[in-house]
Amino acid sequence: QRLLRMAAHKISDRQVVLLMLDTSLQKVSGRATHALEVPKSRLRTTLEKRQSTRVFGTAPILQKALIRILWAAYGITDTRVRAGSGSVPRRTVPSAGALYPIVIHLILWKQVGCIRAGVYRVTYGRPYTVELRKIGISSDKLRSCFIDRTNIRHATGVVVISGSIGRAAAKYANRSVLTTLLEAGHVAQNIHIAASEARVATLEVGG
């Protein structure tokens, strides 16, 4: 009940700014046992460039960039995980028990290459391949699903991350809520990193 009351309580904009400036959570008293420099690398450069963008430009996204982002999200690699007498393909993110409960959809408001505007279920039938299946939902109607539509006003589209907690619950019971949400976080981070590498602006929206 306390958690629900906290979730329903909305703090003021000034309080949000003060909370942003408060770094006490990440500070620990005393001298660090080790303070080590991070060497320069391609990964460091990519992560440095990652940032949330709330104003999107009009330049089109290249189709190959979109496909790379979608594959990074939950794509299949050419290695496999043993499952009894069989095996399942590995994906680009870790998954508790290799159950892979995440489902990816793509909403496009603007055409990208040969991919027309619409709503697509994203699947991965074989390694390094992205499959898009158009489903019968108007992409324009889905704008009303977002709390703050100003953030997506000029966006090309949205990658929607959802999941089956029930699938994970078959093995992990109540822990499936944690494992599924954690896996969704891995997917989201991969999307941001791939987009950053492709110089595509992104913003994570939680509703």
PDB file of C-alpha atoms in Angstrom:
ATOM      1  CA  GLN A   1       0.000   0.000   0.000  1.00  0.00           C
ATOM      2  CA  ARG A   2       2.853   2.368   0.786  1.00  0.00           C
ATOM      3  CA  LEU A   3       4.366   1.654  -2.621  1.00  0.00           C
ATOM      4  CA  LEU A   4       1.044   2.401  -4.334  1.00  0.00           C
ATOM      5  CA  ARG A   5       0.712   5.701  -2.465  1.00  0.00           C
ATOM      6  CA  MET A   6       4.244   6.663  -3.509  1.00  0.00           C
ATOM      7  CA  ALA A   7       3.483   5.814  -7.146  1.00  0.00           C
ATOM      8  CA  ALA A   8       0.338   7.945  -7.092  1.00  0.00           C
ATOM      9  CA  HIS A   9       2.130  10.944  -5.532  1.00  0.00           C
ATOM     10  CA  LYS A  10       3.498  13.389  -8.086  1.00  0.00           C
ATOM     11  CA  ILE A  11       6.253  15.790  -7.042  1.00  0.00           C
ATOM     12  CA  SER A  12       6.657  19.288  -8.437  1.00  0.00           C
ATOM     13  CA  ASP A  13       9.022  20.178 -11.299  1.00  0.00           C
ATOM     14  CA  ARG A  14      11.291  21.964  -8.808  1.00  0.00           C
ATOM     15  CA  GLN A  15      11.448  18.851  -6.645  1.00  0.00           C
ATOM     16  CA  VAL A  16      12.322  16.772  -9.707  1.00  0.00           C
ATOM     17  CA  VAL A  17      15.245  19.096 -10.500  1.00  0.00           C
ATOM     18  CA  LEU A  18      16.479  18.901  -6.910  1.00  0.00           C
ATOM     19  CA  LEU A  19      16.269  15.105  -7.062  1.00  0.00           C
ATOM     20  CA  MET A  20      18.266  15.106 -10.313  1.00  0.00           C
ATOM     21  CA  LEU A  21      20.985  17.213  -8.683  1.00  0.00           C
ATOM     22  CA  ASP A  22      21.106  15.021  -5.592  1.00  0.00           C
ATOM     23  CA  THR A  23      24.067  12.651  -6.069  1.00  0.00           C
ATOM     24  CA  SER A  24      24.147  11.317  -2.507  1.00  0.00           C
ATOM     25  CA  LEU A  25      22.959   7.848  -3.586  1.00  0.00           C
ATOM     26  CA  GLN A  26      26.116   7.361  -5.672  1.00  0.00           C
ATOM     27  CA  LYS A  27      28.535   8.673  -3.041  1.00  0.00           C
ATOM     28  CA  VAL A  28      30.216   6.563  -0.375  1.00  0.00           C
ATOM     29  CA  SER A  29      32.272   7.927   2.502  1.00  0.00           C
ATOM     30  CA  GLY A  30      35.967   7.174   2.643  1.00  0.00           C
ATOM     31  CA  ARG A  31      38.642   6.826  -0.004  1.00  0.00           C
ATOM     32  CA  ALA A  32      38.102   4.394  -2.882  1.00  0.00           C
ATOM     33  CA  THR A  33      40.086   1.181  -2.636  1.00  0.00           C
ATOM     34  CA  HIS A  34      40.782   1.413  -6.374  1.00  0.00           C
ATOM     35  CA  ALA A  35      40.225   4.264  -8.870  1.00  0.00           C
ATOM     36  CA  LEU A  36      40.905   2.869 -12.334  1.00  0.00           C
ATOM     37  CA  GLU A  37      40.872   4.644 -15.690  1.00  0.00           C
ATOM     38  CA  VAL A  38      38.640   3.251 -18.441  1.00  0.00           C
ATOM     39  CA  PRO A  39      40.731   2.742 -21.618  1.00  0.00           C
ATOM     40  CA  LYS A  40      39.556   4.254 -24.868  1.00  0.00           C
ATOM     41  CA  SER A  41      37.583   1.871 -27.070  1.00  0.00           C
ATOM     42  CA  ARG A  42      34.861   1.820 -29.696  1.00  0.00           C
ATOM     43  CA  LEU A  43      32.361   0.787 -27.033  1.00  0.00           C
ATOM     44  CA  ARG A  44      33.320   3.716 -24.788  1.00  0.00           C
ATOM     45  CA  THR A  45      32.894   6.125 -27.699  1.00  0.00           C
ATOM     46  CA  THR A  46      29.482   4.650 -28.559  1.00  0.00           C
ATOM     47  CA  LEU A  47      28.262   4.871 -24.964  1.00  0.00           C
ATOM     48  CA  GLU A  48      29.513   8.456 -24.684  1.00  0.00           C
ATOM     49  CA  LYS A  49      27.296   9.390 -27.632  1.00  0.00           C
ATOM     50  CA  ARG A  50      24.176   7.756 -26.172  1.00  0.00           C
ATOM     51  CA  GLN A  51      21.679  10.315 -24.958  1.00  0.00           C
ATOM     52  CA  SER A  52      17.926  10.814 -24.803  1.00  0.00           C
ATOM     53  CA  THR A  53      16.506  13.096 -27.490  1.00  0.00           C
ATOM     54  CA  ARG A  54      13.153  14.850 -27.188  1.00  0.00           C
ATOM     55  CA  VAL A  55      13.280  16.841 -30.431  1.00  0.00           C
ATOM     56  CA  PHE A  56      13.577  14.754 -33.581  1.00  0.00           C
ATOM     57  CA  GLY A  57      14.709  16.048 -36.958  1.00  0.00           C
ATOM     58  CA  THR A  58      13.162  15.452 -40.360  1.00  0.00           C
ATOM     59  CA  ALA A  59      16.044  13.477 -41.875  1.00  0.00           C
ATOM     60  CA  PRO A  60      14.918   9.959 -42.844  1.00  0.00           C
ATOM     61  CA  ILE A  61      16.296   6.883 -41.095  1.00  0.00           C
ATOM     62  CA  LEU A  62      18.163   4.499 -43.356  1.00  0.00           C
ATOM     63  CA  GLN A  63      16.577   1.079 -43.701  1.00  0.00           C
ATOM     64  CA  LYS A  64      19.852  -0.684 -42.870  1.00  0.00           C
ATOM     65  CA  ALA A  65      20.123   1.366 -39.660  1.00  0.00           C
ATOM     66  CA  LEU A  66      16.614   0.351 -38.592  1.00  0.00           C
ATOM     67  CA  ILE A  67      17.321  -3.319 -39.292  1.00  0.00           C
ATOM     68  CA  ARG A  68      20.529  -3.193 -37.252  1.00  0.00           C
ATOM     69  CA  ILE A  69      18.654  -1.633 -34.342  1.00  0.00           C
ATOM     70  CA  LEU A  70      15.891  -4.248 -34.485  1.00  0.00           C
ATOM     71  CA  TRP A  71      18.396  -7.093 -34.682  1.00  0.00           C
ATOM     72  CA  ALA A  72      20.367  -5.683 -31.741  1.00  0.00           C
ATOM     73  CA  ALA A  73      17.133  -5.583 -29.737  1.00  0.00           C
ATOM     74  CA  TYR A  74      16.404  -9.325 -29.718  1.00  0.00           C
ATOM     75  CA  GLY A  75      17.996 -10.888 -32.759  1.00  0.00           C
ATOM     76  CA  ILE A  76      19.322 -14.402 -33.144  1.00  0.00           C
ATOM     77  CA  THR A  77      23.038 -15.175 -33.388  1.00  0.00           C
ATOM     78  CA  ASP A  78      24.659 -18.229 -34.943  1.00  0.00           C
ATOM     79  CA  THR A  79      25.271 -19.965 -31.597  1.00  0.00           C
ATOM     80  CA  ARG A  80      22.852 -22.150 -29.654  1.00  0.00           C
ATOM     81  CA  VAL A  81      21.948 -23.090 -26.071  1.00  0.00           C
ATOM     82  CA  ARG A  82      21.464 -26.756 -25.175  1.00  0.00           C
ATOM     83  CA  ALA A  83      17.936 -27.652 -24.049  1.00  0.00           C
ATOM     84  CA  GLY A  84      17.623 -31.328 -23.175  1.00  0.00           C
ATOM     85  CA  SER A  85      18.272 -33.331 -26.323  1.00  0.00           C
ATOM     86  CA  GLY A  86      17.789 -30.229 -28.476  1.00  0.00           C
ATOM     87  CA  SER A  87      18.916 -26.630 -28.529  1.00  0.00           C
ATOM     88  CA  VAL A  88      17.581 -23.102 -28.914  1.00  0.00           C
ATOM     89  CA  PRO A  89      19.304 -20.196 -30.669  1.00  0.00           C
ATOM     90  CA  ARG A  90      21.027 -17.572 -28.588  1.00  0.00           C
ATOM     91  CA  ARG A  91      19.840 -14.002 -28.844  1.00  0.00           C
ATOM     92  CA  THR A  92      21.545 -10.670 -28.402  1.00  0.00           C
ATOM     93  CA  VAL A  93      20.491 -10.425 -24.741  1.00  0.00           C
ATOM     94  CA  PRO A  94      20.733 -12.800 -21.775  1.00  0.00           C
ATOM     95  CA  SER A  95      17.510 -14.526 -20.747  1.00  0.00           C
ATOM     96  CA  ALA A  96      16.766 -16.375 -17.512  1.00  0.00           C
ATOM     97  CA  GLY A  97      16.567 -20.068 -18.369  1.00  0.00           C
ATOM     98  CA  ALA A  98      16.844 -19.173 -22.082  1.00  0.00           C
ATOM     99  CA  LEU A  99      13.049 -18.793 -22.085  1.00  0.00           C
ATOM    100  CA  TYR A 100      13.097 -15.532 -24.080  1.00  0.00           C
ATOM    101  CA  PRO A 101       9.673 -14.140 -23.074  1.00  0.00           C
ATOM    102  CA  ILE A 102      10.064 -10.756 -24.781  1.00  0.00           C
ATOM    103  CA  VAL A 103       7.904  -9.697 -27.756  1.00  0.00           C
ATOM    104  CA  ILE A 104       8.903  -6.848 -30.083  1.00  0.00           C
ATOM    105  CA  HIS A 105       6.595  -4.671 -32.196  1.00  0.00           C
ATOM    106  CA  LEU A 106       7.494  -1.812 -34.512  1.00  0.00           C
ATOM    107  CA  ILE A 107       5.243   1.195 -35.059  1.00  0.00           C
ATOM    108  CA  LEU A 108       6.228   3.299 -38.065  1.00  0.00           C
ATOM    109  CA  TRP A 109       4.683   6.691 -38.774  1.00  0.00           C
ATOM    110  CA  LYS A 110       7.050   7.382 -41.647  1.00  0.00           C
ATOM    111  CA  GLN A 111       8.242   5.064 -44.390  1.00  0.00           C
ATOM    112  CA  VAL A 112      11.767   3.717 -43.950  1.00  0.00           C
ATOM    113  CA  GLY A 113      13.273   2.426 -47.194  1.00  0.00           C
ATOM    114  CA  CYS A 114      10.824  -0.151 -48.555  1.00  0.00           C
ATOM    115  CA  ILE A 115       9.072  -0.507 -45.191  1.00  0.00           C
ATOM    116  CA  ARG A 116       5.823   1.448 -45.243  1.00  0.00           C
ATOM    117  CA  ALA A 117       4.183   3.146 -42.288  1.00  0.00           C
ATOM    118  CA  GLY A 118       2.192   0.742 -40.147  1.00  0.00           C
ATOM    119  CA  VAL A 119       2.362  -1.611 -37.182  1.00  0.00           C
ATOM    120  CA  TYR A 120       4.566  -4.705 -37.418  1.00  0.00           C
ATOM    121  CA  ARG A 121       5.263  -7.752 -35.276  1.00  0.00           C
ATOM    122  CA  VAL A 122       9.018  -8.270 -35.294  1.00  0.00           C
ATOM    123  CA  THR A 123      10.325 -11.858 -35.332  1.00  0.00           C
ATOM    124  CA  TYR A 124      13.691 -13.468 -35.916  1.00  0.00           C
ATOM    125  CA  GLY A 125      13.472 -16.700 -37.876  1.00  0.00           C
ATOM    126  CA  ARG A 126      17.169 -17.293 -38.418  1.00  0.00           C
ATOM    127  CA  PRO A 127      20.508 -15.755 -37.449  1.00  0.00           C
ATOM    128  CA  TYR A 128      21.116 -12.143 -38.434  1.00  0.00           C
ATOM    129  CA  THR A 129      17.680 -11.800 -40.024  1.00  0.00           C
ATOM    130  CA  VAL A 130      14.788  -9.528 -39.047  1.00  0.00           C
ATOM    131  CA  GLU A 131      11.248 -10.432 -40.095  1.00  0.00           C
ATOM    132  CA  LEU A 132       8.419  -7.885 -40.134  1.00  0.00           C
ATOM    133  CA  ARG A 133       4.767  -8.928 -40.321  1.00  0.00           C
ATOM    134  CA  LYS A 134       2.253  -6.130 -40.731  1.00  0.00           C
ATOM    135  CA  ILE A 135      -0.747  -6.354 -38.431  1.00  0.00           C
ATOM    136  CA  GLY A 136      -4.115  -4.675 -38.889  1.00  0.00           C
ATOM    137  CA  ILE A 137      -3.792  -1.705 -36.558  1.00  0.00           C
ATOM    138  CA  SER A 138      -3.627   1.947 -37.588  1.00  0.00           C
ATOM    139  CA  SER A 139      -0.287   3.431 -36.521  1.00  0.00           C
ATOM    140  CA  ASP A 140      -1.869   6.907 -36.218  1.00  0.00           C
ATOM    141  CA  LYS A 141      -4.416   5.695 -33.641  1.00  0.00           C
ATOM    142  CA  LEU A 142      -1.601   4.412 -31.435  1.00  0.00           C
ATOM    143  CA  ARG A 143      -0.291   7.932 -30.808  1.00  0.00           C
ATOM    144  CA  SER A 144      -3.073   8.362 -28.246  1.00  0.00           C
ATOM    145  CA  CYS A 145      -1.539   5.536 -26.164  1.00  0.00           C
ATOM    146  CA  PHE A 146       1.310   7.786 -25.066  1.00  0.00           C
ATOM    147  CA  ILE A 147       0.945  10.045 -22.046  1.00  0.00           C
ATOM    148  CA  ASP A 148       3.136  12.801 -23.499  1.00  0.00           C
ATOM    149  CA  ARG A 149       2.648  12.870 -27.253  1.00  0.00           C
ATOM    150  CA  THR A 150       4.913  15.890 -27.727  1.00  0.00           C
ATOM    151  CA  ASN A 151       7.929  13.596 -27.316  1.00  0.00           C
ATOM    152  CA  ILE A 152       6.940  11.500 -30.331  1.00  0.00           C
ATOM    153  CA  ARG A 153       5.402  14.218 -32.507  1.00  0.00           C
ATOM    154  CA  HIS A 154       8.133  14.076 -35.178  1.00  0.00           C
ATOM    155  CA  ALA A 155       9.503  10.599 -34.461  1.00  0.00           C
ATOM    156  CA  THR A 156       9.802   8.109 -37.290  1.00  0.00           C
ATOM    157  CA  GLY A 157       8.410   5.356 -35.122  1.00  0.00           C
ATOM    158  CA  VAL A 158       8.508   3.393 -31.884  1.00  0.00           C
ATOM    159  CA  VAL A 159       9.947   0.023 -30.927  1.00  0.00           C
ATOM    160  CA  VAL A 160       7.508  -1.497 -28.433  1.00  0.00           C
ATOM    161  CA  ILE A 161       8.900  -3.944 -25.883  1.00  0.00           C
ATOM    162  CA  SER A 162       6.437  -6.286 -24.182  1.00  0.00           C
ATOM    163  CA  GLY A 163       6.713  -9.725 -22.662  1.00  0.00           C
ATOM    164  CA  SER A 164       4.977 -12.835 -21.377  1.00  0.00           C
ATOM    165  CA  ILE A 165       5.471 -13.014 -17.623  1.00  0.00           C
ATOM    166  CA  GLY A 166       3.396 -16.198 -17.724  1.00  0.00           C
ATOM    167  CA  ARG A 167       5.988 -17.899 -19.917  1.00  0.00           C
ATOM    168  CA  ALA A 168       8.771 -17.098 -17.459  1.00  0.00           C
ATOM    169  CA  ALA A 169       6.510 -17.975 -14.499  1.00  0.00           C
ATOM    170  CA  ALA A 170       6.356 -21.597 -15.657  1.00  0.00           C
ATOM    171  CA  LYS A 171       9.894 -21.905 -14.288  1.00  0.00           C
ATOM    172  CA  TYR A 172      10.427 -18.913 -12.015  1.00  0.00           C
ATOM    173  CA  ALA A 173       6.972 -18.345 -10.473  1.00  0.00           C
ATOM    174  CA  ASN A 174       6.810 -14.883  -8.833  1.00  0.00           C
ATOM    175  CA  ARG A 175      10.416 -14.167  -9.786  1.00  0.00           C
ATOM    176  CA  SER A 176       9.264 -14.069 -13.413  1.00  0.00           C
ATOM    177  CA  VAL A 177       8.178 -10.429 -12.938  1.00  0.00           C
ATOM    178  CA  LEU A 178      11.766  -9.507 -12.095  1.00  0.00           C
ATOM    179  CA  THR A 179      13.413 -11.657 -14.768  1.00  0.00           C
ATOM    180  CA  THR A 180      11.095 -10.447 -17.552  1.00  0.00           C
ATOM    181  CA  LEU A 181      11.517  -6.769 -16.647  1.00  0.00           C
ATOM    182  CA  LEU A 182      15.275  -7.221 -16.403  1.00  0.00           C
ATOM    183  CA  GLU A 183      15.337  -8.802 -19.859  1.00  0.00           C
ATOM    184  CA  ALA A 184      13.251  -5.946 -21.256  1.00  0.00           C
ATOM    185  CA  GLY A 185      15.887  -3.579 -19.873  1.00  0.00           C
ATOM    186  CA  HIS A 186      18.605  -5.475 -21.742  1.00  0.00           C
ATOM    187  CA  VAL A 187      16.582  -5.132 -24.951  1.00  0.00           C
ATOM    188  CA  ALA A 188      16.077  -1.400 -24.435  1.00  0.00           C
ATOM    189  CA  GLN A 189      19.758  -0.797 -23.776  1.00  0.00           C
ATOM    190  CA  ASN A 190      20.747  -2.713 -26.916  1.00  0.00           C
ATOM    191  CA  ILE A 191      18.367  -0.533 -28.919  1.00  0.00           C
ATOM    192  CA  HIS A 192      19.936   2.646 -27.548  1.00  0.00           C
ATOM    193  CA  ILE A 193      23.493   1.442 -28.156  1.00  0.00           C
ATOM    194  CA  ALA A 194      22.751   0.297 -31.719  1.00  0.00           C
ATOM    195  CA  ALA A 195      20.920   3.556 -32.445  1.00  0.00           C
ATOM    196  CA  SER A 196      23.803   5.571 -31.052  1.00  0.00           C
ATOM    197  CA  GLU A 197      26.253   3.719 -33.283  1.00  0.00           C
ATOM    198  CA  ALA A 198      23.973   4.373 -36.282  1.00  0.00           C
ATOM    199  CA  ARG A 199      23.556   8.050 -35.284  1.00  0.00           C
ATOM    200  CA  VAL A 200      19.813   7.633 -34.814  1.00  0.00           C
ATOM    201  CA  ALA A 201      18.182   9.681 -32.047  1.00  0.00           C
ATOM    202  CA  THR A 202      16.226   7.743 -29.420  1.00  0.00           C
ATOM    203  CA  LEU A 203      14.111   8.350 -26.349  1.00  0.00           C
ATOM    204  CA  GLU A 204      12.936   5.743 -23.852  1.00  0.00           C
ATOM    205  CA  VAL A 205       9.255   6.200 -23.007  1.00  0.00           C
ATOM    206  CA  GLY A 206       7.547   4.300 -20.204  1.00  0.00           C
ATOM    207  CA  GLY A 207       3.942   4.735 -21.280  1.00  0.00           C
TER     208      GLY A 207
END
